[in-house]
């Protein structure tokens, strides 16, 4: 197999019936202020083309829409419909209910194909089970596997995705967090609670804000937090949000990008450090050493006014 330099398309399956969610619109359920579908689309934003197999809806990122014909034939038929819309040598295939999928995980899946001769790189869940809907596939072998299933069964309708796995050479990556999917309301509640945990909530919030504001910017959160802390402690608490806003504005005027943010943040942090280092009041004048006046100078002569 030849290297493909990371070029890939993405197919997201979002047209299931969500029976375990009482028929709710699962892709539209919000976790951390964003729909499950938008969270997945943000994770695969590096794809040249992203195809969503479902009925059209509003999304934060532009996508290409398609459906299996007739709708409701199951995930293998939906995948086949999506695959007809892609052209890249690698296709990332995802379900629309992965709240913790990240761009890094998608890159790892794509890179795993470059690292060897496998035709598919699948994520494994906490129990070690491979997940065909959190995976990267070489596009042509995947098409051949789908054709083989259609020939064997007469059609793709109703077939499980796991029927594809034995037809491909597979490598696996373990990631129980990224492979977590939301099949039930209990899963939704667990995901909503998890993103509010102390170790995750800030990154989740920053990602949500960037997505909402259409910012494709890899912000160094630690750098901005250090700046906000220095401004709050060395100047005044309201200085923290105002300073970080001004840093963002300055970075935008300088052309944007992580380097511009880092440079503006460093300059502001240095200013905050200089500000904090200044004494709060006028420094006292050092007391002069007491002089021995008798030795240092002759005593002033007292002249009586009546003296000649």
Tab-separated table of C-alpha atoms in Angstrom:
chain	number	residue	atom	x	y	z
A	1	UNK	CA	0.000	0.000	0.000
A	2	UNK	CA	1.253	3.468	-0.795
A	3	UNK	CA	1.240	6.454	1.541
A	4	UNK	CA	-1.512	8.990	1.012
A	5	UNK	CA	-0.095	11.936	2.981
A	6	UNK	CA	-3.137	12.047	5.253
A	7	UNK	CA	-5.633	12.935	2.505
A	8	UNK	CA	-9.020	11.598	3.514
A	9	UNK	CA	-12.748	12.098	3.237
A	10	UNK	CA	-15.302	11.362	5.957
A	11	UNK	CA	-18.671	9.607	5.981
A	12	UNK	CA	-20.887	10.192	9.022
A	13	UNK	CA	-23.916	7.958	9.527
A	14	UNK	CA	-26.680	9.966	11.188
A	15	UNK	CA	-29.913	8.440	9.978
A	16	UNK	CA	-30.652	5.701	12.512
A	17	UNK	CA	-33.964	5.250	14.266
A	18	UNK	CA	-32.559	5.734	17.815
A	19	UNK	CA	-34.999	3.195	19.270
A	20	UNK	CA	-33.115	3.068	22.589
A	21	UNK	CA	-33.632	6.833	22.849
A	22	UNK	CA	-37.377	6.408	22.384
A	23	UNK	CA	-37.077	7.527	18.776
A	24	UNK	CA	-35.563	10.906	19.712
A	25	UNK	CA	-33.504	12.880	17.182
A	26	UNK	CA	-30.207	11.508	18.459
A	27	UNK	CA	-27.848	13.545	16.216
A	28	UNK	CA	-29.625	16.686	17.470
A	29	UNK	CA	-29.276	15.889	21.178
A	30	UNK	CA	-26.977	18.419	22.843
A	31	UNK	CA	-24.003	17.519	24.992
A	32	UNK	CA	-21.987	20.443	26.305
A	33	UNK	CA	-24.069	22.947	24.344
A	34	UNK	CA	-23.409	21.306	20.955
A	35	UNK	CA	-25.352	18.658	19.105
A	36	UNK	CA	-23.804	15.218	18.915
A	37	UNK	CA	-23.596	15.569	15.140
A	38	UNK	CA	-21.784	18.917	15.342
A	39	UNK	CA	-19.306	17.446	17.824
A	40	UNK	CA	-18.472	14.653	15.374
A	41	UNK	CA	-18.251	17.060	12.428
A	42	UNK	CA	-15.781	19.206	14.382
A	43	UNK	CA	-13.628	16.122	15.030
A	44	UNK	CA	-13.420	15.275	11.312
A	45	UNK	CA	-12.944	18.860	10.117
A	46	UNK	CA	-9.649	17.836	8.484
A	47	UNK	CA	-11.461	15.777	5.841
A	48	UNK	CA	-11.434	17.074	2.265
A	49	UNK	CA	-15.126	16.236	1.930
A	50	UNK	CA	-17.531	15.232	4.687
A	51	UNK	CA	-20.637	13.302	3.685
A	52	UNK	CA	-23.514	12.908	6.134
A	53	UNK	CA	-25.938	10.097	5.410
A	54	UNK	CA	-29.211	11.431	6.815
A	55	UNK	CA	-31.989	13.858	6.095
A	56	UNK	CA	-30.785	17.448	5.789
A	57	UNK	CA	-30.550	19.582	8.912
A	58	UNK	CA	-28.671	22.650	10.094
A	59	UNK	CA	-25.022	22.003	10.970
A	60	UNK	CA	-22.210	24.270	12.090
A	61	UNK	CA	-19.911	23.017	9.311
A	62	UNK	CA	-20.661	22.583	5.607
A	63	UNK	CA	-21.263	18.975	4.561
A	64	UNK	CA	-22.555	16.990	1.612
A	65	UNK	CA	-25.859	15.194	2.208
A	66	UNK	CA	-27.035	11.860	0.874
A	67	UNK	CA	-29.319	8.961	1.818
A	68	UNK	CA	-29.572	5.286	1.061
A	69	UNK	CA	-32.481	4.446	-1.219
A	70	UNK	CA	-34.938	3.713	0.151
A	71	UNK	CA	-34.080	5.185	3.579
A	72	UNK	CA	-33.993	2.952	6.612
A	73	UNK	CA	-32.068	-0.007	5.152
A	74	UNK	CA	-29.486	-0.060	7.914
A	75	UNK	CA	-25.884	1.058	8.439
A	76	UNK	CA	-24.195	-0.983	5.683
A	77	UNK	CA	-26.537	0.375	3.019
A	78	UNK	CA	-26.050	3.874	4.460
A	79	UNK	CA	-22.275	3.477	4.326
A	80	UNK	CA	-22.493	2.362	0.705
A	81	UNK	CA	-24.514	5.477	-0.141
A	82	UNK	CA	-21.986	7.726	1.586
A	83	UNK	CA	-19.007	6.032	-0.024
A	84	UNK	CA	-20.375	6.850	-3.466
A	85	UNK	CA	-19.767	10.542	-2.677
A	86	UNK	CA	-16.072	10.358	-1.722
A	87	UNK	CA	-12.898	10.455	-3.798
A	88	UNK	CA	-10.011	10.409	-1.302
A	89	UNK	CA	-7.830	7.286	-0.945
A	90	UNK	CA	-8.862	6.992	2.720
A	91	UNK	CA	-12.331	7.374	4.178
A	92	UNK	CA	-13.007	7.968	7.855
A	93	UNK	CA	-16.316	6.373	8.834
A	94	UNK	CA	-18.068	7.618	11.969
A	95	UNK	CA	-21.368	7.401	13.743
A	96	UNK	CA	-23.048	10.660	14.778
A	97	UNK	CA	-23.148	9.864	18.501
A	98	UNK	CA	-19.516	10.118	19.625
A	99	UNK	CA	-19.333	12.981	22.149
A	100	UNK	CA	-15.632	12.555	22.964
A	101	UNK	CA	-14.206	12.045	19.504
A	102	UNK	CA	-11.370	14.502	18.807
A	103	UNK	CA	-9.445	15.614	15.717
A	104	UNK	CA	-6.409	13.922	17.256
A	105	UNK	CA	-8.162	10.562	17.304
A	106	UNK	CA	-9.189	10.940	13.665
A	107	UNK	CA	-5.606	11.812	12.726
A	108	UNK	CA	-4.355	8.751	14.621
A	109	UNK	CA	-6.720	6.482	12.718
A	110	UNK	CA	-5.635	7.895	9.360
A	111	UNK	CA	-1.957	7.715	10.330
A	112	UNK	CA	-2.332	4.071	11.341
A	113	UNK	CA	-3.048	3.192	7.713
A	114	UNK	CA	0.132	4.930	6.557
A	115	UNK	CA	2.122	3.038	9.170
A	116	UNK	CA	1.433	-0.411	7.690
A	117	UNK	CA	-0.409	-2.474	5.105
A	118	UNK	CA	-3.778	-2.711	6.867
A	119	UNK	CA	-6.918	-1.842	4.926
A	120	UNK	CA	-8.779	-0.566	7.989
A	121	UNK	CA	-7.857	1.041	11.313
A	122	UNK	CA	-10.596	0.570	13.906
A	123	UNK	CA	-10.909	1.999	17.391
A	124	UNK	CA	-11.469	-0.466	20.227
A	125	UNK	CA	-13.747	0.304	23.162
A	126	UNK	CA	-13.177	-0.282	26.876
A	127	UNK	CA	-14.009	-4.006	26.483
A	128	UNK	CA	-11.658	-4.398	23.520
A	129	UNK	CA	-14.437	-4.653	20.941
A	130	UNK	CA	-13.616	-3.062	17.591
A	131	UNK	CA	-15.882	-0.255	16.431
A	132	UNK	CA	-16.505	-0.212	12.656
A	133	UNK	CA	-18.097	3.235	13.032
A	134	UNK	CA	-15.012	4.808	14.570
A	135	UNK	CA	-12.545	3.846	11.883
A	136	UNK	CA	-10.468	4.794	8.866
A	137	UNK	CA	-10.631	2.616	5.749
A	138	UNK	CA	-8.726	2.496	2.514
A	139	UNK	CA	-11.479	3.505	0.152
A	140	UNK	CA	-11.056	0.977	-2.652
A	141	UNK	CA	-10.783	-2.123	-0.422
A	142	UNK	CA	-13.870	-0.909	1.454
A	143	UNK	CA	-15.785	-0.585	-1.820
A	144	UNK	CA	-14.752	-4.107	-2.808
A	145	UNK	CA	-15.881	-5.443	0.582
A	146	UNK	CA	-19.292	-3.782	0.182
A	147	UNK	CA	-19.631	-5.216	-3.329
A	148	UNK	CA	-18.754	-8.642	-1.963
A	149	UNK	CA	-21.445	-8.421	0.714
A	150	UNK	CA	-24.007	-7.305	-1.863
A	151	UNK	CA	-23.131	-10.239	-4.129
A	152	UNK	CA	-23.298	-12.722	-1.267
A	153	UNK	CA	-26.569	-11.503	0.281
A	154	UNK	CA	-28.355	-10.070	-2.722
A	155	UNK	CA	-28.465	-6.593	-1.159
A	156	UNK	CA	-26.954	-4.597	1.697
A	157	UNK	CA	-30.253	-3.942	3.442
A	158	UNK	CA	-30.330	-4.951	7.092
A	159	UNK	CA	-26.733	-6.160	7.260
A	160	UNK	CA	-24.634	-5.340	10.360
A	161	UNK	CA	-21.457	-3.356	9.951
A	162	UNK	CA	-19.478	-6.077	11.705
A	163	UNK	CA	-20.003	-8.216	8.597
A	164	UNK	CA	-17.419	-5.986	6.886
A	165	UNK	CA	-14.600	-6.566	9.364
A	166	UNK	CA	-13.634	-10.142	8.317
A	167	UNK	CA	-13.358	-8.999	4.690
A	168	UNK	CA	-10.545	-6.522	5.436
A	169	UNK	CA	-7.094	-6.615	6.984
A	170	UNK	CA	-7.487	-4.659	10.189
A	171	UNK	CA	-5.340	-2.858	12.735
A	172	UNK	CA	-6.794	-1.558	15.996
A	173	UNK	CA	-6.180	1.397	18.292
A	174	UNK	CA	-7.392	1.399	21.889
A	175	UNK	CA	-9.274	4.502	23.027
A	176	UNK	CA	-12.188	3.801	25.386
A	177	UNK	CA	-13.032	7.508	25.716
A	178	UNK	CA	-13.177	8.448	22.023
A	179	UNK	CA	-15.082	5.246	21.223
A	180	UNK	CA	-17.797	5.994	23.804
A	181	UNK	CA	-21.129	6.316	22.005
A	182	UNK	CA	-24.548	7.420	23.194
A	183	UNK	CA	-27.169	4.739	22.657
A	184	UNK	CA	-29.375	5.431	25.709
A	185	UNK	CA	-30.463	8.361	27.847
A	186	UNK	CA	-28.145	6.993	30.538
A	187	UNK	CA	-25.249	7.345	28.075
A	188	UNK	CA	-26.312	10.935	27.346
A	189	UNK	CA	-26.425	11.738	31.069
A	190	UNK	CA	-23.014	10.155	31.579
A	191	UNK	CA	-21.510	12.190	28.727
A	192	UNK	CA	-23.008	15.430	30.035
A	193	UNK	CA	-21.613	14.742	33.491
A	194	UNK	CA	-18.190	13.770	32.172
A	195	UNK	CA	-17.584	16.987	30.231
A	196	UNK	CA	-18.232	18.968	33.419
A	197	UNK	CA	-15.524	17.181	35.344
A	198	UNK	CA	-12.736	19.421	36.585
A	199	UNK	CA	-10.116	17.981	34.276
A	200	UNK	CA	-12.238	18.353	31.128
A	201	UNK	CA	-14.612	21.267	31.516
A	202	UNK	CA	-12.249	24.036	30.422
A	203	UNK	CA	-11.087	22.289	27.247
A	204	UNK	CA	-14.677	21.372	26.461
A	205	UNK	CA	-15.781	24.977	26.914
A	206	UNK	CA	-12.955	26.375	24.790
A	207	UNK	CA	-13.724	23.901	22.023
A	208	UNK	CA	-17.419	24.776	22.157
A	209	UNK	CA	-16.702	28.519	21.969
A	210	UNK	CA	-14.309	28.109	19.039
A	211	UNK	CA	-16.868	25.992	17.206
A	212	UNK	CA	-19.646	28.492	17.918
A	213	UNK	CA	-17.501	31.414	16.698
A	214	UNK	CA	-16.176	29.493	13.675
A	215	UNK	CA	-12.591	29.739	14.918
A	216	UNK	CA	-10.189	27.136	13.545
A	217	UNK	CA	-7.479	28.174	15.978
A	218	UNK	CA	-5.440	25.909	18.213
A	219	UNK	CA	-5.321	28.158	21.273
A	220	UNK	CA	-2.717	27.451	23.958
A	221	UNK	CA	-5.153	27.358	26.853
A	222	UNK	CA	-2.411	27.042	29.487
A	223	UNK	CA	-0.702	30.193	28.211
A	224	UNK	CA	-3.913	32.222	28.381
A	225	UNK	CA	-4.756	30.847	31.817
A	226	UNK	CA	-1.350	31.872	33.134
A	227	UNK	CA	-1.873	35.335	31.678
A	228	UNK	CA	-5.352	35.621	33.213
A	229	UNK	CA	-4.024	34.525	36.605
A	230	UNK	CA	-1.159	37.041	36.490
A	231	UNK	CA	-3.501	39.859	35.470
A	232	UNK	CA	-6.036	38.959	38.181
A	233	UNK	CA	-3.467	38.664	40.963
A	234	UNK	CA	-1.058	41.400	39.914
A	235	UNK	CA	-3.538	44.024	38.736
A	236	UNK	CA	-7.221	43.350	39.596
A	237	UNK	CA	-9.676	40.498	39.078
A	238	UNK	CA	-11.596	42.216	36.243
A	239	UNK	CA	-8.283	42.623	34.419
A	240	UNK	CA	-8.208	38.890	33.610
A	241	UNK	CA	-11.091	38.672	31.083
A	242	UNK	CA	-10.410	42.130	29.664
A	243	UNK	CA	-6.732	41.341	29.130
A	244	UNK	CA	-7.405	38.054	27.371
A	245	UNK	CA	-9.952	39.815	25.142
A	246	UNK	CA	-7.356	42.430	24.183
A	247	UNK	CA	-4.795	39.701	23.494
A	248	UNK	CA	-7.237	38.058	21.100
A	249	UNK	CA	-7.964	41.363	19.395
A	250	UNK	CA	-4.245	42.116	19.033
A	251	UNK	CA	-3.601	38.633	17.645
A	252	UNK	CA	-6.374	39.083	15.081
A	253	UNK	CA	-4.906	42.396	13.947
A	254	UNK	CA	-1.527	40.693	13.589
A	255	UNK	CA	-2.966	38.120	11.215
A	256	UNK	CA	-4.272	35.545	13.659
A	257	UNK	CA	-2.880	32.086	14.224
A	258	UNK	CA	-1.350	30.386	17.260
A	259	UNK	CA	1.936	32.287	16.903
A	260	UNK	CA	0.175	35.654	16.997
A	261	UNK	CA	-1.805	34.641	20.087
A	262	UNK	CA	1.324	33.381	21.836
A	263	UNK	CA	3.295	36.531	21.023
A	264	UNK	CA	0.526	38.852	22.259
A	265	UNK	CA	0.039	36.763	25.398
A	266	UNK	CA	3.762	36.834	26.199
A	267	UNK	CA	3.915	40.603	25.883
A	268	UNK	CA	0.859	41.051	28.090
A	269	UNK	CA	2.259	38.595	30.653
A	270	UNK	CA	5.537	40.493	30.777
A	271	UNK	CA	3.603	43.733	31.325
A	272	UNK	CA	1.612	42.105	34.141
A	273	UNK	CA	4.842	40.934	35.753
A	274	UNK	CA	6.352	44.435	35.563
A	275	UNK	CA	3.136	45.902	36.942
A	276	UNK	CA	3.088	43.493	39.881
A	277	UNK	CA	6.770	44.085	40.632
A	278	UNK	CA	6.282	47.805	41.256
A	279	UNK	CA	5.870	48.735	44.941
A	280	UNK	CA	2.335	49.902	45.748
A	281	UNK	CA	3.474	53.191	47.262
A	282	UNK	CA	6.297	55.653	46.830
A	283	UNK	CA	9.397	53.998	48.233
A	284	UNK	CA	10.616	55.579	51.481
A	285	UNK	CA	13.765	57.713	51.276
A	286	UNK	CA	16.528	55.711	52.907
A	287	UNK	CA	17.439	57.220	56.282
A	288	UNK	CA	20.814	58.933	56.193
A	289	UNK	CA	23.383	57.783	58.739
A	290	UNK	CA	23.579	60.106	61.790
A	291	UNK	CA	26.665	62.318	61.542
A	292	UNK	CA	28.952	63.431	64.426
A	293	UNK	CA	28.322	67.118	64.021
A	294	UNK	CA	31.159	68.160	66.334
A	295	UNK	CA	33.645	66.341	64.215
A	296	UNK	CA	32.119	67.061	60.884
A	297	UNK	CA	31.921	70.877	61.123
A	298	UNK	CA	32.681	73.681	63.625
A	299	UNK	CA	29.759	74.808	65.705
A	300	UNK	CA	28.028	77.879	64.459
A	301	UNK	CA	29.230	81.000	66.287
A	302	UNK	CA	26.568	82.727	68.347
A	303	UNK	CA	26.816	86.473	67.893
A	304	UNK	CA	25.168	88.710	70.442
A	305	UNK	CA	23.349	91.586	68.750
A	306	UNK	CA	25.121	94.083	70.994
A	307	UNK	CA	28.534	92.748	70.241
A	308	UNK	CA	30.928	95.122	68.463
